[in-house]
Amino acid sequence: MTHQIAVIPGDGIGQEVTPAAVDVLAALDPDFEFVEGEAGDAVKAETGEALPQATRDLAADADATLFGAAGETAADVILPLREVVGSFANVRPARSYPGLDAVQPDTDLVFIRENTEGVYSGIESEITDGVTTLTRVITEDASRDIAEFGFDYAAENGYDDVTIAHKANVMRTTDGEFLAAAEAVGDARDADYDTALMDALAMHLVMRPEEYGVVICPNLAGDMLSDLAAGLVGGLGLLPSANVGRENALFEPVHGSAPDIAGEGVANPTAMILSAAMLLDHLGHSDEAARVRAAVEDVLDAGPRTPDLGGDATTEDVTEAVVDAL
Ligand code: NAI
Ligand code: MG
């Protein structure tokens, strides 16, 4: 069966790493048809819209979407795109690889981040000059859904440690709801799990990441803790992610458009290529996904490497090496 893949490179290094991931997918020759769409700062400057309707439709109709990154318009692009694909779960694996000089070489974490509410509800206002507010929305339904997803993910992927991150000692009502709903899911399954205050958890993740596996988080905590974990394993150039919905999904690197290196051709394509591997898994091409991960690991170990990992290779050099390793 042919799968239609929407490809939205976006801005900055999105334009450089997205073709790399498409090259890798094309080398595997699955039955994919790629359709490209525009989004981000550049198309906004041209048309006034960061996410044109045509691109929304493309993502809605495709079997899965690959998204690079947007620049200043990121919130106007990625939040609606996640909505278009009905994504409620953001999956962010952060693991260390042999041969790389990681801060914590024994890291194998997966953040399961609630992807629809929390402080990213968008309900903000300036009530008077110099006084602003934000409404943090936490519902039982969304909290239960993300916990179900997280416990399923842990079981299906062989993770023994599940941690529910929260700050219910201070945000008693909202994180109280999140924690109670997530604990209810764990208890109903008779699952082994821990709960952790998210600030202390940040410290423990830095000092002893090997004691953790799947971490189920409210929206903002998942965003921040996964970037923290990126620092443990070698940087944002390595972290892929999936935005999973009931029927559709969107795959993107955790990083943004990296304007500081955009246009130089030296962005690390690993995060984007590993996002493509998650897409392969999602569409049932697990063997191909495993091959991509193995090829990426070979190249991370033996080189070539981009400057963020201490090398002097280009995006193209690394992509060619991954395709060769396949
Ligand atoms: P960023 O992720 O773009 O960059 C942070 C740092 O990591 C930079 O020093 C960058 O050079 C480095 N980096 C990131 N990805 C890399 C890669 N693949 N290879 C090598 N180095 C890499 O985050 P930043 O600087 O906070 O934001 C830049 C722009 O990106 C902003 O306009 C922001 O709005 C946007 N952004 C978009 C996101 C999205 O589209 N999902 C997510 C995060 C930021
Ligand atoms: Mg982020």
Short mmCIF file of C-alpha atoms and ligand atoms in Angstrom, two decimals:
data_model
loop_
_atom_site.label_atom_id
_atom_site.label_comp_id
_atom_site.label_asym_id
_atom_site.label_seq_id
_atom_site.Cartn_x
_atom_site.Cartn_y
_atom_site.Cartn_z
CA MET A 1 0.00 0.00 0.00
CA THR A 2 1.38 3.41 -0.93
CA HIS A 3 1.72 5.81 1.98
CA GLN A 4 1.54 9.50 1.33
CA ILE A 5 4.09 11.48 3.36
CA ALA A 6 3.69 15.24 3.74
CA VAL A 7 7.12 16.89 3.86
CA ILE A 8 7.32 20.39 5.38
CA PRO A 9 10.94 21.61 5.62
CA GLY A 10 10.11 25.07 7.08
CA ASP A 11 12.89 27.55 7.86
CA GLY A 12 16.61 27.66 8.57
CA ILE A 13 18.23 24.26 9.01
CA GLY A 14 14.80 22.69 8.45
CA GLN A 15 15.59 23.28 4.76
CA GLU A 16 18.86 21.38 5.16
CA VAL A 17 17.99 18.42 7.39
CA THR A 18 14.58 17.58 5.88
CA PRO A 19 15.99 16.65 2.44
CA ALA A 20 18.56 14.50 4.31
CA ALA A 21 15.78 12.50 5.97
CA VAL A 22 13.91 12.18 2.67
CA ASP A 23 17.11 10.87 1.02
CA VAL A 24 17.40 8.21 3.71
CA LEU A 25 13.75 7.20 3.36
CA ALA A 26 14.06 7.13 -0.43
CA ALA A 27 17.14 4.89 -0.18
CA LEU A 28 15.02 2.29 1.63
CA ASP A 29 12.53 2.44 -1.18
CA PRO A 30 9.39 1.88 0.88
CA ASP A 31 6.17 2.54 -0.97
CA PHE A 32 6.14 6.23 -0.08
CA GLU A 33 4.89 9.17 -2.08
CA PHE A 34 6.31 12.50 -0.87
CA VAL A 35 4.28 15.71 -1.17
CA GLU A 36 5.94 18.96 -0.14
CA GLY A 37 4.31 21.89 1.68
CA GLU A 38 5.42 25.33 2.85
CA ALA A 39 5.32 26.73 6.38
CA GLY A 40 7.20 29.19 8.55
CA ASP A 41 8.79 32.63 8.45
CA ALA A 42 9.62 32.63 4.74
CA VAL A 43 6.11 31.78 3.52
CA LYS A 44 4.66 34.24 6.05
CA ALA A 45 6.83 37.03 4.65
CA GLU A 46 5.58 36.13 1.18
CA THR A 47 1.89 35.47 1.80
CA GLY A 48 1.11 36.79 5.31
CA GLU A 49 0.39 33.27 6.56
CA ALA A 50 2.86 31.06 8.45
CA LEU A 51 0.73 27.95 7.87
CA PRO A 52 -1.14 28.18 4.56
CA GLN A 53 -4.39 26.24 4.27
CA ALA A 54 -2.86 24.10 1.52
CA THR A 55 -0.19 22.89 3.95
CA ARG A 56 -2.80 22.16 6.64
CA ASP A 57 -4.76 20.09 4.14
CA LEU A 58 -1.62 18.27 3.06
CA ALA A 59 -0.83 17.22 6.65
CA ALA A 60 -4.47 16.32 7.34
CA ASP A 61 -4.72 14.11 4.25
CA ALA A 62 -1.29 12.46 4.45
CA ASP A 63 -0.62 9.18 6.26
CA ALA A 64 2.16 10.94 8.18
CA THR A 65 4.04 14.23 8.13
CA LEU A 66 7.74 15.05 8.35
CA PHE A 67 8.33 18.57 9.62
CA GLY A 68 11.73 20.31 9.80
CA ALA A 69 11.53 23.49 11.88
CA ALA A 70 10.09 26.98 11.77
CA GLY A 71 11.76 30.15 13.03
CA GLU A 72 10.00 33.00 14.83
CA THR A 73 6.62 31.69 13.63
CA ALA A 74 7.21 28.27 15.24
CA ALA A 75 4.21 28.56 17.59
CA ASP A 76 1.96 29.57 14.66
CA VAL A 77 3.09 26.55 12.70
CA ILE A 78 3.76 23.64 15.00
CA LEU A 79 0.89 24.10 17.46
CA PRO A 80 -1.77 24.13 14.71
CA LEU A 81 0.02 21.32 12.84
CA ARG A 82 -0.07 19.15 15.95
CA GLU A 83 -3.79 19.93 16.14
CA VAL A 84 -4.31 19.08 12.46
CA VAL A 85 -2.92 15.58 13.02
CA GLY A 86 -4.90 15.27 16.29
CA SER A 87 -1.72 14.70 18.25
CA PHE A 88 -2.12 14.27 22.00
CA ALA A 89 1.22 12.60 22.74
CA ASN A 90 4.70 13.94 22.08
CA VAL A 91 7.31 11.17 22.22
CA ARG A 92 10.90 12.38 22.74
CA PRO A 93 13.58 9.71 23.13
CA ALA A 94 16.98 10.87 24.40
CA ARG A 95 19.70 8.25 24.41
CA SER A 96 23.46 8.27 24.38
CA TYR A 97 25.38 6.54 21.59
CA PRO A 98 28.64 4.59 21.65
CA GLY A 99 31.61 6.64 20.52
CA LEU A 100 30.11 10.02 21.35
CA ASP A 101 31.49 12.13 24.14
CA ALA A 102 28.23 12.47 26.10
CA VAL A 103 27.92 14.12 29.51
CA GLN A 104 26.05 11.00 30.63
CA PRO A 105 26.93 7.97 28.47
CA ASP A 106 24.35 5.67 30.11
CA THR A 107 21.26 7.63 29.17
CA ASP A 108 18.21 5.96 27.66
CA LEU A 109 15.20 8.14 28.40
CA VAL A 110 11.88 8.63 26.66
CA PHE A 111 9.78 11.65 27.54
CA ILE A 112 6.07 11.17 26.96
CA ARG A 113 4.81 14.72 26.93
CA GLU A 114 1.17 15.79 27.07
CA ASN A 115 0.78 17.75 23.87
CA THR A 116 -2.48 19.70 23.96
CA GLU A 117 -2.87 21.72 27.16
CA GLY A 118 -1.02 22.84 30.31
CA VAL A 119 0.61 26.26 30.05
CA TYR A 120 0.64 25.91 26.24
CA SER A 121 -3.13 26.40 26.22
CA GLY A 122 -2.56 29.79 24.59
CA ILE A 123 -4.96 31.47 27.01
CA GLU A 124 -2.91 34.54 27.92
CA SER A 125 -3.89 38.11 28.58
CA GLU A 126 -2.59 41.46 29.66
CA ILE A 127 -5.14 42.53 32.23
CA THR A 128 -3.63 45.96 32.65
CA ASP A 129 -0.37 47.65 31.76
CA GLY A 130 2.43 45.57 33.29
CA VAL A 131 0.17 42.79 34.60
CA THR A 132 -0.25 39.60 32.58
CA THR A 133 -1.87 36.23 33.17
CA LEU A 134 -1.81 32.75 31.69
CA THR A 135 -4.42 30.04 32.23
CA ARG A 136 -3.01 26.56 32.79
CA VAL A 137 -5.52 24.00 31.59
CA ILE A 138 -5.25 20.43 32.89
CA THR A 139 -8.06 17.96 32.23
CA GLU A 140 -8.63 14.48 33.55
CA ASP A 141 -9.20 13.18 30.00
CA ALA A 142 -5.93 14.47 28.56
CA SER A 143 -3.97 13.41 31.65
CA ARG A 144 -5.41 9.90 31.51
CA ASP A 145 -4.76 9.65 27.75
CA ILE A 146 -1.10 10.62 28.09
CA ALA A 147 -0.61 8.24 31.00
CA GLU A 148 -2.24 5.35 29.07
CA PHE A 149 0.04 6.14 26.15
CA GLY A 150 3.11 6.32 28.41
CA PHE A 151 2.47 3.03 30.20
CA ASP A 152 1.72 1.33 26.84
CA TYR A 153 4.93 2.75 25.37
CA ALA A 154 6.99 1.49 28.33
CA ALA A 155 5.51 -2.00 28.07
CA GLU A 156 5.87 -2.22 24.28
CA ASN A 157 9.42 -0.92 24.25
CA GLY A 158 10.84 -2.78 27.23
CA TYR A 159 11.27 0.06 29.72
CA ASP A 160 10.98 -1.04 33.37
CA ASP A 161 11.11 2.42 34.92
CA VAL A 162 8.10 4.71 34.56
CA THR A 163 8.10 8.09 36.30
CA ILE A 164 5.21 10.54 36.48
CA ALA A 165 6.58 14.10 36.66
CA HIS A 166 4.48 16.75 38.37
CA LYS A 167 4.52 19.72 40.73
CA ALA A 168 1.32 18.96 42.62
CA ASN A 169 2.74 20.28 45.89
CA VAL A 170 2.45 23.82 44.47
CA MET A 171 0.02 23.58 41.53
CA ARG A 172 -2.33 21.59 43.74
CA THR A 173 -5.44 21.72 41.59
CA THR A 174 -3.99 21.42 38.09
CA ASP A 175 -1.07 19.08 38.73
CA GLY A 176 -3.16 17.43 41.43
CA GLU A 177 -5.52 16.46 38.60
CA PHE A 178 -2.65 15.35 36.34
CA LEU A 179 -1.03 13.24 39.05
CA ALA A 180 -4.27 11.62 40.23
CA ALA A 181 -5.32 10.71 36.69
CA ALA A 182 -1.89 9.30 35.80
CA GLU A 183 -1.61 7.35 39.05
CA ALA A 184 -5.07 5.89 38.48
CA VAL A 185 -3.87 4.54 35.12
CA GLY A 186 -0.76 2.98 36.67
CA ASP A 187 -2.74 1.47 39.57
CA ALA A 188 -5.44 0.03 37.31
CA ARG A 189 -2.69 -1.85 35.44
CA ASP A 190 -0.91 -2.85 38.59
CA ALA A 191 2.15 -1.25 36.99
CA ASP A 192 5.37 -0.37 38.75
CA TYR A 193 5.92 3.38 38.66
CA ASP A 194 7.32 6.32 40.60
CA THR A 195 6.17 9.91 40.89
CA ALA A 196 8.64 12.79 41.03
CA LEU A 197 8.52 16.52 41.62
CA MET A 198 9.69 17.93 38.30
CA ASP A 199 12.29 20.34 39.69
CA ALA A 200 14.07 17.73 41.77
CA LEU A 201 13.67 15.31 38.87
CA ALA A 202 15.65 17.71 36.67
CA MET A 203 18.58 17.36 39.05
CA HIS A 204 18.29 13.58 39.34
CA LEU A 205 18.14 13.23 35.55
CA VAL A 206 21.44 15.08 35.26
CA MET A 207 23.16 13.11 38.01
CA ARG A 208 21.68 9.60 37.56
CA PRO A 209 19.85 9.31 34.24
CA GLU A 210 20.46 5.54 34.17
CA GLU A 211 17.85 5.16 36.94
CA TYR A 212 15.07 6.46 34.70
CA GLY A 213 13.29 5.20 31.58
CA VAL A 214 9.91 6.53 30.49
CA VAL A 215 9.00 9.90 31.99
CA ILE A 216 5.35 10.98 31.67
CA CYS A 217 5.10 14.78 31.80
CA PRO A 218 2.73 17.71 31.59
CA ASN A 219 3.35 19.83 28.48
CA LEU A 220 5.93 22.44 29.57
CA ALA A 221 7.83 20.02 31.83
CA GLY A 222 8.18 17.60 28.91
CA ASP A 223 9.47 20.37 26.67
CA MET A 224 12.10 21.48 29.16
CA LEU A 225 13.19 18.11 30.56
CA SER A 226 13.71 16.69 27.07
CA ASP A 227 15.98 19.59 26.09
CA LEU A 228 17.85 19.03 29.33
CA ALA A 229 18.27 15.39 28.36
CA ALA A 230 19.53 16.50 24.94
CA GLY A 231 22.39 18.16 26.79
CA LEU A 232 23.21 14.87 28.53
CA VAL A 233 23.60 12.89 25.32
CA GLY A 234 25.34 15.29 22.93
CA GLY A 235 22.99 18.10 21.97
CA LEU A 236 19.83 18.94 20.10
CA GLY A 237 21.22 17.61 16.84
CA LEU A 238 20.48 14.10 18.11
CA LEU A 239 16.88 14.23 19.42
CA PRO A 240 13.96 13.09 17.28
CA SER A 241 10.30 13.27 18.21
CA ALA A 242 6.88 12.01 17.25
CA ASN A 243 3.57 13.83 17.69
CA VAL A 244 1.12 10.97 17.80
CA GLY A 245 -2.62 11.16 17.25
CA ARG A 246 -5.30 8.48 17.06
CA GLU A 247 -5.04 8.13 13.28
CA ASN A 248 -2.34 10.49 12.13
CA ALA A 249 1.09 11.59 13.29
CA LEU A 250 3.80 14.16 12.67
CA PHE A 251 7.52 13.59 13.08
CA GLU A 252 10.04 16.36 13.74
CA PRO A 253 13.41 16.93 15.37
CA VAL A 254 13.23 18.50 18.83
CA HIS A 255 15.47 21.36 17.65
CA GLY A 256 14.40 24.59 15.96
CA SER A 257 15.63 26.44 12.87
CA ALA A 258 19.10 27.16 14.37
CA PRO A 259 19.62 30.56 12.71
CA ASP A 260 23.18 30.65 14.09
CA ILE A 261 24.27 27.89 11.69
CA ALA A 262 21.54 28.00 9.01
CA GLY A 263 22.82 28.24 5.44
CA GLU A 264 26.26 26.83 6.28
CA GLY A 265 25.34 23.26 5.38
CA VAL A 266 26.70 21.90 8.67
CA ALA A 267 23.51 21.10 10.60
CA ASN A 268 23.48 17.65 12.13
CA PRO A 269 20.81 15.64 10.25
CA THR A 270 20.71 12.88 12.90
CA ALA A 271 17.66 14.21 14.80
CA MET A 272 15.71 14.50 11.57
CA ILE A 273 16.82 11.09 10.24
CA LEU A 274 15.86 9.46 13.58
CA SER A 275 12.49 11.24 13.33
CA ALA A 276 12.08 9.54 9.94
CA ALA A 277 12.88 6.22 11.66
CA MET A 278 10.03 6.90 14.11
CA LEU A 279 7.80 7.56 11.09
CA LEU A 280 8.80 4.20 9.60
CA ASP A 281 7.89 2.46 12.87
CA HIS A 282 4.57 4.28 12.96
CA LEU A 283 3.66 3.10 9.47
CA GLY A 284 4.58 -0.50 10.25
CA HIS A 285 8.01 -0.56 8.59
CA SER A 286 9.79 -1.70 11.76
CA ASP A 287 12.59 -3.55 9.97
CA GLU A 288 13.47 -0.47 7.95
CA ALA A 289 13.29 1.68 11.09
CA ALA A 290 15.76 -0.63 12.83
CA ARG A 291 18.07 -0.47 9.80
CA VAL A 292 18.04 3.33 9.85
CA ARG A 293 18.85 3.41 13.57
CA ALA A 294 21.70 0.93 13.10
CA ALA A 295 23.11 2.98 10.19
CA VAL A 296 22.90 6.19 12.25
CA GLU A 297 24.67 4.49 15.17
CA ASP A 298 27.47 3.27 12.87
CA VAL A 299 27.99 6.78 11.52
CA LEU A 300 27.85 8.42 14.96
CA ASP A 301 30.49 5.98 16.14
CA ALA A 302 32.84 5.99 13.14
CA GLY A 303 32.10 9.44 11.69
CA PRO A 304 31.85 11.59 9.69
CA ARG A 305 30.49 14.01 12.30
CA THR A 306 29.14 17.53 12.05
CA PRO A 307 30.73 20.38 14.09
CA ASP A 308 28.19 20.14 16.97
CA LEU A 309 29.69 16.70 17.67
CA GLY A 310 33.26 17.89 17.29
CA GLY A 311 33.74 16.98 13.62
CA ASP A 312 34.05 19.05 10.46
CA ALA A 313 31.69 17.18 8.15
CA THR A 314 28.74 18.72 6.33
CA THR A 315 25.08 17.70 6.52
CA GLU A 316 25.52 16.03 3.12
CA ASP A 317 28.63 14.07 4.19
CA VAL A 318 26.74 12.60 7.16
CA THR A 319 23.64 11.86 5.09
CA GLU A 320 25.69 10.08 2.40
CA ALA A 321 27.45 8.05 5.09
CA VAL A 322 24.10 6.97 6.57
CA VAL A 323 22.76 6.03 3.13
CA ASP A 324 25.99 4.05 2.44
CA ALA A 325 25.70 2.30 5.81
CA LEU A 326 22.16 1.24 4.87
P1 NAI B 1 17.42 25.74 18.16
O1 NAI B 1 17.05 24.35 18.46
O2 NAI B 1 17.12 26.24 16.80
O3 NAI B 1 18.99 25.95 18.44
C1 NAI B 1 19.58 25.84 19.72
C2 NAI B 1 21.08 25.57 19.58
O4 NAI B 1 21.29 24.23 19.15
C3 NAI B 1 21.74 26.45 18.53
O5 NAI B 1 23.04 26.79 18.96
C4 NAI B 1 21.81 25.55 17.31
O6 NAI B 1 22.86 25.85 16.43
C5 NAI B 1 21.98 24.18 17.93
N1 NAI B 1 21.35 23.15 17.07
C6 NAI B 1 20.03 22.89 16.98
N2 NAI B 1 19.81 21.92 16.09
C7 NAI B 1 21.02 21.57 15.59
C8 NAI B 1 21.45 20.62 14.61
N3 NAI B 1 20.58 19.83 13.94
N4 NAI B 1 22.77 20.55 14.32
C9 NAI B 1 23.65 21.31 14.99
N5 NAI B 1 23.32 22.21 15.93
C10 NAI B 1 22.00 22.35 16.22
O7 NAI B 1 16.69 26.65 19.27
P2 NAI B 1 16.66 28.24 19.44
O8 NAI B 1 17.99 28.81 19.12
O9 NAI B 1 16.10 28.42 20.78
O10 NAI B 1 15.59 28.77 18.41
C11 NAI B 1 15.90 29.20 17.08
C12 NAI B 1 14.61 29.40 16.33
O11 NAI B 1 13.94 28.14 16.18
C13 NAI B 1 13.63 30.34 17.02
O12 NAI B 1 13.10 31.19 16.03
C14 NAI B 1 12.55 29.41 17.57
O13 NAI B 1 11.28 30.03 17.58
C15 NAI B 1 12.59 28.27 16.59
N6 NAI B 1 12.17 26.97 17.16
C16 NAI B 1 11.35 26.21 16.39
C17 NAI B 1 10.95 24.97 16.83
C18 NAI B 1 10.06 24.17 15.93
O14 NAI B 1 9.85 24.54 14.79
N7 NAI B 1 9.52 23.05 16.38
C19 NAI B 1 11.40 24.41 18.11
C20 NAI B 1 12.33 25.27 18.82
C21 NAI B 1 12.68 26.51 18.35
MG MG B 2 11.36 22.96 22.83
#
